[in-house]
Short mmCIF file of C-alpha atoms (C1' of nucleotides) in Angstrom, two decimals:
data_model
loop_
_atom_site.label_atom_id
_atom_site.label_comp_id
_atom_site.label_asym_id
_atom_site.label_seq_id
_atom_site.Cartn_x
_atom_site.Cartn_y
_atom_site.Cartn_z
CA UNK A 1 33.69 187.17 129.01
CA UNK A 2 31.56 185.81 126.18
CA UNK A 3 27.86 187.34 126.50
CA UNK A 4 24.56 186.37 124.68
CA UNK A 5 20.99 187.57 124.78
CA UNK A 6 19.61 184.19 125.92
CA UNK A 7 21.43 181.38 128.16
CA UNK A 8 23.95 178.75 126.56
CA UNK A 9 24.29 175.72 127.86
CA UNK A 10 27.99 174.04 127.78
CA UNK A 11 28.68 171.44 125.55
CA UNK A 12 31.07 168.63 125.61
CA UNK A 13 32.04 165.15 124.25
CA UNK A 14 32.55 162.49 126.55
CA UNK A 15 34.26 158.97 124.81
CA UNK A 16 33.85 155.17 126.16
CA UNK A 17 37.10 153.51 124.98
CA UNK A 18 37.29 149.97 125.09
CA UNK A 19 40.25 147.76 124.28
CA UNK A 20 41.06 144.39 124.53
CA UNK A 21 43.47 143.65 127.39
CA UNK A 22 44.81 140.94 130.18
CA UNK A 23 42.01 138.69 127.50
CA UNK A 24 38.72 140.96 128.47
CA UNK A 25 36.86 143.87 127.13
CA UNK A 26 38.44 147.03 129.00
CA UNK A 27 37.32 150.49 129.54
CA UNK A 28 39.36 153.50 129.93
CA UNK A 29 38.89 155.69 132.61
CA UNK A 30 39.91 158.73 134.25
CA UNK A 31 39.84 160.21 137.74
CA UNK A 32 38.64 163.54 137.95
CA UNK A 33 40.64 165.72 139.13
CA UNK A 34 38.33 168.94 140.42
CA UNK A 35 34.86 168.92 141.26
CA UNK A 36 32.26 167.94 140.93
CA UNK A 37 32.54 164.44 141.27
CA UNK A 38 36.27 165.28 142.20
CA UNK A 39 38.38 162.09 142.85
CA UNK A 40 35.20 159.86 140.91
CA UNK A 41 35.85 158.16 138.18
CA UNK A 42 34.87 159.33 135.05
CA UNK A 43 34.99 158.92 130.82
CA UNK A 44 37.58 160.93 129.25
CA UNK A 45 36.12 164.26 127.59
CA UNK A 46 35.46 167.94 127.73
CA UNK A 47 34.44 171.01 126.61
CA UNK A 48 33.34 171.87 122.75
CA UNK A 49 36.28 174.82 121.23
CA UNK A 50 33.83 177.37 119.93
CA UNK A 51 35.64 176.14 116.38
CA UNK A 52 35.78 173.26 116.69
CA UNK A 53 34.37 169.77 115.16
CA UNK A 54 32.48 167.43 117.54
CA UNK A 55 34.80 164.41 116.82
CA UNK A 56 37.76 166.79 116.50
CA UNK A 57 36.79 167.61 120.36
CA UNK A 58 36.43 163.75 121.06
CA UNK A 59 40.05 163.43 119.52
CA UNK A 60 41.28 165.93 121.24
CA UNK A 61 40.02 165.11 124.91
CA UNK A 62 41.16 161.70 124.25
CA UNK A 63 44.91 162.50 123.71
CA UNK A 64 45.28 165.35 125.81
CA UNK A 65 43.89 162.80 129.00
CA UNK A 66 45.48 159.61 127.68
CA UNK A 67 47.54 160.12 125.44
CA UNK A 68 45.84 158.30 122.82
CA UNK A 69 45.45 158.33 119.22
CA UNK A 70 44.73 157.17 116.20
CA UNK A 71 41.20 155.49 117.15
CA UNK A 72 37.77 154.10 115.55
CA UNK A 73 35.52 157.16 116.59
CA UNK A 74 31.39 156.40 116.35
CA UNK A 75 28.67 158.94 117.39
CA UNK A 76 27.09 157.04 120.48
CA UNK A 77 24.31 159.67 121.16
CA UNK A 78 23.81 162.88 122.65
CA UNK A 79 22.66 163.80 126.89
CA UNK A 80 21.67 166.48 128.41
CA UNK A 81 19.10 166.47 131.25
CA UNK A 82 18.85 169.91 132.68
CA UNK A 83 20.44 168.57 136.04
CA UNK A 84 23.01 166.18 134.75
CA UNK A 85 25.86 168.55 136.14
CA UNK A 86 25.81 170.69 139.16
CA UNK A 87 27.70 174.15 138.01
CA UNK A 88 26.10 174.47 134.81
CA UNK A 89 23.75 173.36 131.98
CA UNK A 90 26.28 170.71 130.19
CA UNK A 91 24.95 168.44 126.84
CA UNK A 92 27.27 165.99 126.26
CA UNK A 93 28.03 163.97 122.73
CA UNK A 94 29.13 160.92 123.63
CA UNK A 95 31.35 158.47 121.21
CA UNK A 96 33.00 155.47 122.13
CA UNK A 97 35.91 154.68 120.62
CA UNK A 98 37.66 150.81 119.97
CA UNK A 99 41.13 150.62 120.07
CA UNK A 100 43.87 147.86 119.16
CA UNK A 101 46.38 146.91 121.98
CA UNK A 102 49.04 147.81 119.51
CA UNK A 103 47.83 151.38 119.91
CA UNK A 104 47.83 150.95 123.11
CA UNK A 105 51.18 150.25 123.82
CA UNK A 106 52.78 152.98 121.83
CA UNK A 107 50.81 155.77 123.22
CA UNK A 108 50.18 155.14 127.18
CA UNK A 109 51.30 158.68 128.09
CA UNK A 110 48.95 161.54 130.23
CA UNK A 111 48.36 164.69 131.13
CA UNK A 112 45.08 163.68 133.65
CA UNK A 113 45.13 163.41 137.22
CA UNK A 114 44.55 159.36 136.60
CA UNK A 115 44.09 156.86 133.83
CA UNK A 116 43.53 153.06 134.13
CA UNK A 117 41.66 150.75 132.34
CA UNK A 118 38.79 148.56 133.90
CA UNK A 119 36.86 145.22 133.16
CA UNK A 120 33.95 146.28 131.22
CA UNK A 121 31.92 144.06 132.98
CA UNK A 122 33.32 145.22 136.74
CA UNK A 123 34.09 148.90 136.90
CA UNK A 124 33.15 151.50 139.50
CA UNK A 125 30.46 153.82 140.16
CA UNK A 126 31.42 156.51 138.00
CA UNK A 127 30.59 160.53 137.69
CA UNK A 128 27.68 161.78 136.10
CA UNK A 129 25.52 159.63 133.92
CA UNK A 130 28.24 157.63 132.74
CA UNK A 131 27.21 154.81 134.11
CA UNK A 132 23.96 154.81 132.19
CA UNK A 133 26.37 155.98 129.19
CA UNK A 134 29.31 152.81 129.24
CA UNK A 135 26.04 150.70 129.40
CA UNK A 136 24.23 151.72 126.39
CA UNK A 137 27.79 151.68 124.63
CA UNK A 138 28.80 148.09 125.97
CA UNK A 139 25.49 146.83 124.02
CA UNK A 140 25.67 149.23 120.65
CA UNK A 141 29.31 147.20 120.45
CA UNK A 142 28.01 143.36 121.36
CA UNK A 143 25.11 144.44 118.57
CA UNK A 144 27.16 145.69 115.82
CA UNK A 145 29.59 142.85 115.99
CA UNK A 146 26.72 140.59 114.63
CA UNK A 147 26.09 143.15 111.28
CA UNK A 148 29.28 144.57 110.89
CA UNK A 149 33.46 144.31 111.10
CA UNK A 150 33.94 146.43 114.04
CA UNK A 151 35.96 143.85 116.00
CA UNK A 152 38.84 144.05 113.44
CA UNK A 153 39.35 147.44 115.04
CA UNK A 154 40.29 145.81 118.38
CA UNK A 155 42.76 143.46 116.24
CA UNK A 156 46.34 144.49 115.56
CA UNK A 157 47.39 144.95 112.19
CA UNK A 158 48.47 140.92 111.86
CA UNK A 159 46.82 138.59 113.96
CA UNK A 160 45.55 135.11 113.88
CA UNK A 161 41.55 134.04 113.64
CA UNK A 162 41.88 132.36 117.22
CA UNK A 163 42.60 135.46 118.51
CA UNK A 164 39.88 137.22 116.44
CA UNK A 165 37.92 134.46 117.93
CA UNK A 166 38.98 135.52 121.08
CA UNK A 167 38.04 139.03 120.79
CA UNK A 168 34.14 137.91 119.49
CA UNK A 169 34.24 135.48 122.64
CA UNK A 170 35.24 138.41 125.67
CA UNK A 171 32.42 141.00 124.21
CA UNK A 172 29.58 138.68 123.90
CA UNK A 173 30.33 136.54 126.63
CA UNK A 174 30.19 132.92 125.52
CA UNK A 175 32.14 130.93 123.48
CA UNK A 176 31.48 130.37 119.70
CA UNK A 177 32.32 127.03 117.58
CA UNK A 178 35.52 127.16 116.19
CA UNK A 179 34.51 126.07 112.64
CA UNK A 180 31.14 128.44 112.35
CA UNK A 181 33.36 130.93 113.51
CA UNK A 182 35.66 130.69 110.76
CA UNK A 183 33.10 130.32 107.93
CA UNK A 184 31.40 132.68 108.94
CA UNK A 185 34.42 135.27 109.26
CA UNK A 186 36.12 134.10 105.92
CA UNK A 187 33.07 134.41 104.13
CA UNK A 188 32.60 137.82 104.91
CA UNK A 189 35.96 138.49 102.46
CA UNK A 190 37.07 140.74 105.16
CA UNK A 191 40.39 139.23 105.63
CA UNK A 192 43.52 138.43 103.93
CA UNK A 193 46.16 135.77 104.32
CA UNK A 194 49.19 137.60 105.41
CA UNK A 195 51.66 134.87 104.60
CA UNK A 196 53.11 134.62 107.95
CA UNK A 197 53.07 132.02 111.14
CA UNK A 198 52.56 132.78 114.47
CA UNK A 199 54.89 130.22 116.70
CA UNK A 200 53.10 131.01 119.62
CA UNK A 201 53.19 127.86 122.31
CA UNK A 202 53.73 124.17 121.90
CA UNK A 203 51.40 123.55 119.21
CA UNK A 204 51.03 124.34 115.74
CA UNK A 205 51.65 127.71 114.31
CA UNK A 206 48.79 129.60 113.28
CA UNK A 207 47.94 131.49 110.03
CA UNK A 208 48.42 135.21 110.28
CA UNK A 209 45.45 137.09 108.60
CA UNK A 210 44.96 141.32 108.21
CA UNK A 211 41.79 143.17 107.60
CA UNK A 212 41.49 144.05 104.00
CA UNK A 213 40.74 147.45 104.78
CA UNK A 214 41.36 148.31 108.24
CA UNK A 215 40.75 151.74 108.38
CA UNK A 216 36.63 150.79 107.29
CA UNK A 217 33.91 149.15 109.01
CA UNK A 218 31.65 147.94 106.85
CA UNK A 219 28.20 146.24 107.69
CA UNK A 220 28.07 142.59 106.07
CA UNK A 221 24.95 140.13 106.10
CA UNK B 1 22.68 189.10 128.88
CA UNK B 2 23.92 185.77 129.92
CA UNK B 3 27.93 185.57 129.98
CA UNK B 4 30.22 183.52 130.18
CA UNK B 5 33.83 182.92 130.77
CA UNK B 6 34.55 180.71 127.64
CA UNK B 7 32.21 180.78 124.53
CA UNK B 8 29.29 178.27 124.68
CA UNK B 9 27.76 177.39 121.29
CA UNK B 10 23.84 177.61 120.71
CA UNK B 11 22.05 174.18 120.67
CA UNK B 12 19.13 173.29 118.99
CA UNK B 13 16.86 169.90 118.42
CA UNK B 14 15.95 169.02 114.74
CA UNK B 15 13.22 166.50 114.35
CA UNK B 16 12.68 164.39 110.70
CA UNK B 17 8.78 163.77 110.60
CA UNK B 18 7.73 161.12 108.22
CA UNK B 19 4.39 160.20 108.06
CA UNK B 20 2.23 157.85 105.19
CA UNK B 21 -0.21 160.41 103.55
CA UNK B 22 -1.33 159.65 99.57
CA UNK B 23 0.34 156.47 99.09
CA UNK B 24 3.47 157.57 99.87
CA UNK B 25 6.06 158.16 102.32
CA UNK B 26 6.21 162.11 103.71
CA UNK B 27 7.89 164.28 105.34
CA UNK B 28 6.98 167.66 107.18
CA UNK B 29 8.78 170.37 106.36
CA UNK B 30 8.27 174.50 107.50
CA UNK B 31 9.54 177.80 105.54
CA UNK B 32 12.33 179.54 107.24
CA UNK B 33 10.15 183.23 108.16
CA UNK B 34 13.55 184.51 109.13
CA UNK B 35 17.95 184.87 108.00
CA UNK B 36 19.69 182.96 107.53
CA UNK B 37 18.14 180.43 104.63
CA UNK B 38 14.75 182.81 104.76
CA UNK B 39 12.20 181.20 103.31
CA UNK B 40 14.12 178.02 102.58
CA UNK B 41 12.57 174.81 103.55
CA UNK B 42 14.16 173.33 106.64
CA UNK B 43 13.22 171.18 109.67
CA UNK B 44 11.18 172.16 112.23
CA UNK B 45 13.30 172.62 115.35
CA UNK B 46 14.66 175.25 117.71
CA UNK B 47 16.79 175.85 120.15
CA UNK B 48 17.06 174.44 123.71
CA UNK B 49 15.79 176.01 126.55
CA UNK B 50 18.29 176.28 129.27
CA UNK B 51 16.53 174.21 131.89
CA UNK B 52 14.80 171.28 129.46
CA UNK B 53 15.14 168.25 128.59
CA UNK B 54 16.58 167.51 124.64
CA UNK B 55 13.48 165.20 123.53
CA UNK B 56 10.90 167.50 125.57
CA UNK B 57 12.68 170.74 123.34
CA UNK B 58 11.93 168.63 120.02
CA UNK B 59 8.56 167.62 121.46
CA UNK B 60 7.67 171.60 122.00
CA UNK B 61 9.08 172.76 118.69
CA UNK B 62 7.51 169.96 116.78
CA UNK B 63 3.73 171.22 118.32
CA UNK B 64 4.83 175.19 118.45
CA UNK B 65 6.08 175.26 114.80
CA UNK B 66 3.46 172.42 113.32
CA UNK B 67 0.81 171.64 116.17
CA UNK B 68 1.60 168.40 115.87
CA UNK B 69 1.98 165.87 119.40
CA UNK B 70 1.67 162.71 120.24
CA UNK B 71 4.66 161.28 118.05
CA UNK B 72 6.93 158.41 118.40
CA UNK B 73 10.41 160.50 118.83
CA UNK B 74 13.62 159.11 118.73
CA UNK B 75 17.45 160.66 118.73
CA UNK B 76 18.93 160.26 115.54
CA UNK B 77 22.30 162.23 115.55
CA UNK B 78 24.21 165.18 116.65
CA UNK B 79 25.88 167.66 114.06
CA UNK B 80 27.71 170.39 115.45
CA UNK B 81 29.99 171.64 112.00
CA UNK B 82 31.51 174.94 113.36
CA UNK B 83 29.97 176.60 110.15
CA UNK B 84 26.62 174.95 109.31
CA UNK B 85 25.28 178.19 110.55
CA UNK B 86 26.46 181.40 109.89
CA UNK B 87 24.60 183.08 112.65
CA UNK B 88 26.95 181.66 115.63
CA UNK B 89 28.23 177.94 116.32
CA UNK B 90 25.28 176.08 116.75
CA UNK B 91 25.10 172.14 117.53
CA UNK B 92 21.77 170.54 116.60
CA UNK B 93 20.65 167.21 118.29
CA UNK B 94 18.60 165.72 115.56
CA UNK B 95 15.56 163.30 116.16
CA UNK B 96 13.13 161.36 113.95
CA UNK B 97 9.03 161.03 114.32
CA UNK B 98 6.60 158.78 113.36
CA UNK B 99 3.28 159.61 112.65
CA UNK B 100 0.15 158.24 112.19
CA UNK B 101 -2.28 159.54 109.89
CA UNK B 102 -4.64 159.58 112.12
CA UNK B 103 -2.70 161.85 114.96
CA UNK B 104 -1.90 164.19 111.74
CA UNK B 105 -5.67 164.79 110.95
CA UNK B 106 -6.34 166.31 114.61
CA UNK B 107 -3.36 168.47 114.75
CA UNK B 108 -3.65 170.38 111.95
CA UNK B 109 -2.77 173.92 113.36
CA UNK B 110 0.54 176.10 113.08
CA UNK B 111 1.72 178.88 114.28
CA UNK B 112 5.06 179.06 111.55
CA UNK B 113 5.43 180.96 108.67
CA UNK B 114 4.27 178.02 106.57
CA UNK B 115 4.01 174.28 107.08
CA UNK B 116 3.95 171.48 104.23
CA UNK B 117 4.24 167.82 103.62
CA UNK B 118 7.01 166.45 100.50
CA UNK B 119 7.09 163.19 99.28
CA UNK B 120 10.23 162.12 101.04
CA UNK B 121 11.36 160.98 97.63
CA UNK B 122 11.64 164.17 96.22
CA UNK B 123 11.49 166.71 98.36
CA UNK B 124 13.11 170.49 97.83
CA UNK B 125 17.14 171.51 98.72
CA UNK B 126 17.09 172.28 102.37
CA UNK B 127 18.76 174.82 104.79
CA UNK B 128 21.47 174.35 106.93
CA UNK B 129 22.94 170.20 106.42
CA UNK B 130 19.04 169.44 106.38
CA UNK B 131 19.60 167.43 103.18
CA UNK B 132 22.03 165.08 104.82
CA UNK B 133 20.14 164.98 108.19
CA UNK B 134 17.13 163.80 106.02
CA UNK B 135 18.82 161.14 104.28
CA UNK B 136 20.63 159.75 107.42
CA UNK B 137 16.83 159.72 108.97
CA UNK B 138 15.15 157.91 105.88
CA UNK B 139 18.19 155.23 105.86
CA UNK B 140 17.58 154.81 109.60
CA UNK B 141 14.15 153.88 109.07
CA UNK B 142 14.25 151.72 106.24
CA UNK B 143 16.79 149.76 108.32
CA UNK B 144 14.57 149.94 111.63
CA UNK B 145 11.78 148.40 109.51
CA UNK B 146 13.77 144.72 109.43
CA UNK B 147 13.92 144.44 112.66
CA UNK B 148 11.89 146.10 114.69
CA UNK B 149 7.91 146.81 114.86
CA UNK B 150 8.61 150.69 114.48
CA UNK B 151 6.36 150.80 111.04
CA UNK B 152 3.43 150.18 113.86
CA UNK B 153 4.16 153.67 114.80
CA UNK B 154 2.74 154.80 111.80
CA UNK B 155 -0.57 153.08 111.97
CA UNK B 156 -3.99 154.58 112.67
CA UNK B 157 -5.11 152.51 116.09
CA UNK B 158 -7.46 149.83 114.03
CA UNK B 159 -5.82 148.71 110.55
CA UNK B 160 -5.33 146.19 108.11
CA UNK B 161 -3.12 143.87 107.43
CA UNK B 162 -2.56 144.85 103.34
CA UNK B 163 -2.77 149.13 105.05
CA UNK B 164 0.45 147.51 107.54
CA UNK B 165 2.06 145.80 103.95
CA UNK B 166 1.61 148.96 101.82
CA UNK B 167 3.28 151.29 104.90
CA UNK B 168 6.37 148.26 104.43
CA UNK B 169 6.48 148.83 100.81
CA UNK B 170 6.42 152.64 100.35
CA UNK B 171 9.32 152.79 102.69
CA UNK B 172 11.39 150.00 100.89
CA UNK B 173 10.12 150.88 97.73
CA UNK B 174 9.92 147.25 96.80
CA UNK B 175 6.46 145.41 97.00
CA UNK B 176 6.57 142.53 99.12
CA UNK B 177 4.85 139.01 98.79
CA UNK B 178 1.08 138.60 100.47
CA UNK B 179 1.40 135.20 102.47
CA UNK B 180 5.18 135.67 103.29
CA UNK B 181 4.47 138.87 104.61
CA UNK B 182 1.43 138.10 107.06
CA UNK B 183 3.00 134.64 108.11
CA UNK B 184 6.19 137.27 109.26
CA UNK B 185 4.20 139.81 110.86
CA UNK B 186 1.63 137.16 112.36
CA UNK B 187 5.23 135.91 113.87
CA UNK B 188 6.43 138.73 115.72
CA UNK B 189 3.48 138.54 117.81
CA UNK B 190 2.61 142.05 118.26
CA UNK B 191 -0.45 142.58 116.76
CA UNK B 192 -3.63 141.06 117.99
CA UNK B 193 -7.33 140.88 116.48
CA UNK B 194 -9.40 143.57 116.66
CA UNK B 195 -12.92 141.81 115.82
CA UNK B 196 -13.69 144.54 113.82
CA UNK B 197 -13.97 144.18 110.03
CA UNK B 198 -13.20 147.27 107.13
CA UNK B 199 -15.54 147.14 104.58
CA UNK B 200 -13.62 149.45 102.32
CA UNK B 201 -14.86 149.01 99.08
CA UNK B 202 -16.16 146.37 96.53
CA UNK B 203 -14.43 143.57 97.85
CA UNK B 204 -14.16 141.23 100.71
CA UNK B 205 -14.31 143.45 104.34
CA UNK B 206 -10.40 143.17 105.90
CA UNK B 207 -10.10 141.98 109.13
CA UNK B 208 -8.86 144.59 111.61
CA UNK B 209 -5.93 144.68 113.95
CA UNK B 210 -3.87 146.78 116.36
CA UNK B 211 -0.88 146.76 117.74
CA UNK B 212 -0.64 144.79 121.06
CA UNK B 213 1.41 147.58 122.71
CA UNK B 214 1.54 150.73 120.56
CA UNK B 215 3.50 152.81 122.04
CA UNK B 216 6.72 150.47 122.44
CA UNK B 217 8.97 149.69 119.41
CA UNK B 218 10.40 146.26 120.03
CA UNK B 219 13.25 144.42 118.30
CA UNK B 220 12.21 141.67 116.68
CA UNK B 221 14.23 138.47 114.89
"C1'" DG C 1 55.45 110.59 123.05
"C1'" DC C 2 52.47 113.70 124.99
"C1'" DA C 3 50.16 118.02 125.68
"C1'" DA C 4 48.11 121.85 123.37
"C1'" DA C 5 46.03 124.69 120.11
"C1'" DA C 6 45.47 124.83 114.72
"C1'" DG C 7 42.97 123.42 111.11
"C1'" DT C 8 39.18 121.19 108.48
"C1'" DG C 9 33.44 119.06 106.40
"C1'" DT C 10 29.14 117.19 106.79
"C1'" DT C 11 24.51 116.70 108.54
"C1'" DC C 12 20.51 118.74 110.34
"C1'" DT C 13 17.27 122.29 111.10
"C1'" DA C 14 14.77 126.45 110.67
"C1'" DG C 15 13.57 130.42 108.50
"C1'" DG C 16 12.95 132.84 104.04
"C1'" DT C 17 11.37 132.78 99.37
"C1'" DA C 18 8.45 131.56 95.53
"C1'" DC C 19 4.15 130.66 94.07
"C1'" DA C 20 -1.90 130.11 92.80
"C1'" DC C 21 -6.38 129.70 94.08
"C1'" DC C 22 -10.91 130.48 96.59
"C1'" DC C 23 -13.77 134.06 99.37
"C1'" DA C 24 -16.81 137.92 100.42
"C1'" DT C 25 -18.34 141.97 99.13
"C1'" DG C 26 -20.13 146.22 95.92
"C1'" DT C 27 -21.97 147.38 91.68
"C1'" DA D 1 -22.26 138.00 86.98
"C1'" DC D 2 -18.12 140.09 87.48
"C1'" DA D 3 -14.56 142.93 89.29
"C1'" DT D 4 -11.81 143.78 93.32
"C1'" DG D 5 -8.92 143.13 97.00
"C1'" DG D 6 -9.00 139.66 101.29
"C1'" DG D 7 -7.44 135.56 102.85
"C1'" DT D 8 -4.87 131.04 102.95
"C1'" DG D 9 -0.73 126.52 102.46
"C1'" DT D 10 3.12 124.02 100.45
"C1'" DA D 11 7.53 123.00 98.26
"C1'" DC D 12 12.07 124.61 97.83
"C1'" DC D 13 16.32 126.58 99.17
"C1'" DT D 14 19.81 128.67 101.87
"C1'" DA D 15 22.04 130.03 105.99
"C1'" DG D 16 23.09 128.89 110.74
"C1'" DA D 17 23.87 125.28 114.34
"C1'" DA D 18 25.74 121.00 116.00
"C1'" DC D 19 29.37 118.14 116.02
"C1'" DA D 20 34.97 115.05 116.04
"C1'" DC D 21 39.13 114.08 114.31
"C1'" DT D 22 43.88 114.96 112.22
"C1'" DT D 23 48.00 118.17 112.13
"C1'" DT D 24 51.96 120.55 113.81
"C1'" DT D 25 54.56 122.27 117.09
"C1'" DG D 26 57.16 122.70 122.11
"C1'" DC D 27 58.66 120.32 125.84
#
DNA sequence: GCAAAAGTGTTCTAGGTACACCCATGT
DNA sequence: ACATGGGTGTACCTAGAACACTTTTGC
C-alpha cells in the first residue's frame, strides 16, 4: 500500500497510432480486456511507473500491447475530467504515434486481449474519451503535414514520391497535382535520390528517394 | 491518509502568464514561500484537486496565488521528469494566459508570498524545469501570432490599431510595416469599428476598435 | 501496340513586401 | 507654426494553383 496525506489521482498515457495500410490512414486499437469498458475498444496505454518518463510509459504501453517499436512519439495533450473513468481519478497524457508499414511488419506480436487496426475515418465507438482523443489527433496530423515532414515517418526507409504522394493524398482526403506535389516536396531538400528503381507494374520504374534525416521532423515553409 | 495499491504521482497545473505592461512583453512570476526552490521564482501553479477539472485547477491557482481571473487559458504541455521535484514524482500539466492590461489593473490582490512581473526577455533562473516551460510558452506564442487572432487576447476591450501593431512587435521583436500591417489585420475580419476616437496626445485622435468576438481565438490564413 | 503510371515546365493569380505623403490634433 | 503619431494606395515580386504531353515498362 502506497499512502499520502492528500488524494492522488492515477496517471497514464494513452497513444493514437496511425499507419498507413490496405492504401488508408489506420489506427491501432485494442480491446480491453477488464472493466470498465471491458470488451470496448480502446487506445493502447496505461499506468505512469512511479519512475518513470512520460514517453518512456507511452513506449512501454505500446510494445507490451502491440508489440511495437521503434516509433515517432509527439505529446498530443493531456485529459483528465474528474469523471472520465469510473474506479478512480485517472489524467491521461496522450501521444500519438506514426509508424512506417515496414515497422509494422517486423513487430506484429501481443500480449493484449486484442489488437487490429481500423480506417481512421470508420472506427468504432471506443472507451473513454478516446473518441474525442483520435479526433483531435486525426487533425494535429492533416495540420502538421502542411508545416512540417511528418509524413516521411509513415514512409519506409526507400520509397518512391508517388507513394509519398499517396500517403499526403489518404490523410487529407483529396488528391493533389502530381507536379505541385513534387516541387513542392523536392524543394523542401528533405529527400535524397537513392539511386535505385522501383519495377513495380507495367509501366515505368520509378525513382527511389529516402528522407535525409529520417529520424527528424523538421518544420519547413 | 489516502492509499493506494500502486504509487500514484502528485499532479499539478503550471500556467505561463504573459501580459503587455511598459512596452514590453511580461510575464508573472511568484516567490516560492516554501522547500524545495524556497524563495526561487517559479510559476504560479498547484496541485490538482482530486475531483476538478485540469484548466479549472490552473484557473483557481492563477486567482489564489495572484488574484488574477478572467484569462484566456490554454494547455501548453505536460512534463512529468521522475526527478524535476525532489519532494515526490510530480507531473505538471502546463498552460499559457493571456492578459489584458486592463483585466491586470482590477485584480491586483495576492495572497502568495510575493508576486512580480519580468520582462519575458530577461527574466530570473527559475525552479523546477520553469526555464524550459517558459521558453516552450513564449515560442508557442510567437508562432500563434501568424496565424491566429490570439494577440486580441491581450487587448484592453476598445484599442487602436498602432496599440494592436506594437502588442505584434514586442512579441516578434521585429517592427512591422504600417499599411501592410492594417491591410492584414483589416483582412482577417475580426475586428470591427468602435466609433469611438483616442485622443492620446498631440497628434491626430486614433480610431478605436474591438475585437468582433473576444473571447474566441480563431485561425486565420 | 496498348495500357498504365512515371516524369517534366509554363502560365496565371493572389498574397506579401516595399515604400512616401497628407491629416488632425496639442502645444 | 510645428511636432507628433494617425491614416491611406500602388508597384513589385514570389509562391501556389492550374494545366497536358512524352517516357518507359509489362503484358
Amino acid at each position: 500500500m502506497y499512502c499520502y496525506e492528500y488524494p492522488h489521482p492515477a496517471v497514464t498515457t494513452d497513444v493514437v497510432v496511425f499507419s498507413i495500410r490496405n492504401d488508408r490512414l489506420e489506427l491501432l486499437l485494442i480491446k480491453r480486456a477488464s472493466e470498465p469498458y471491458q470488451s470496448h475498444w480502446a487506445l493502447p496505454g496505461g499506468f505512469v511507473d512511479i519512475d518513470e518518463d512520460l514517453n518512456a510509459c507511452a513506449l512501454r504501453e505500446l510494445e507490451e500491447e502491440t508489440g511495437i517499436t521503434g516509433v515517432y512519439l509527439e505529446q498530443l495533450c493531456t485529459v483528465g475530467a474528474p469523471d472520465r473513468d469510473p474506479r478512480e481519478r485517472v489524467i491521461s497524457v496522450v501521444y500519438f504515434a506514426l509508424l512506417s508499414e515496414d515497422k509494422l511488419e517486423a513487430r506484429a506480436a501481443s500480449d493484449a486481449a486484442a489488437v487490429a487496426w481500423f480506417s481512421a475515418r470508420d472506427y468504432p465507438r471506443l472507451a473513454f474519451d478516446h473518441n474525442m482523443i483520435v479526433q483531435k489527433a486525426h487533425h494535429r496530423l492533416a495540420a502538421k503535414l502542411s508545416y512540417s515532414t511528418i509524413a516521411l515517418q509513415f514512409m519506409p526507409r526507400r520509397f518512391t514520391l508517388s507513394q509519398l504522394q499517396r500517403v499526403y493524398e489518404l490523410i487529407l482526403g483529396e488528391e493533389l497535382d502530381k507536379r505541385n506535389f513534387r516541387k513542392r516536396i523536392l524543394s523542401m531538400d528533405c529527400l535524397k535520390e537513392d539511386g535505385g528503381l522501383l519495377n513495380g507494374g507495367k509501366h515505368r520504374p520509378a525513382k527511389l528517394y529516402q528522407a535525409k534525416q529520417p529520424d527528424r521532423v523538421d518544420f519547413v515553409r
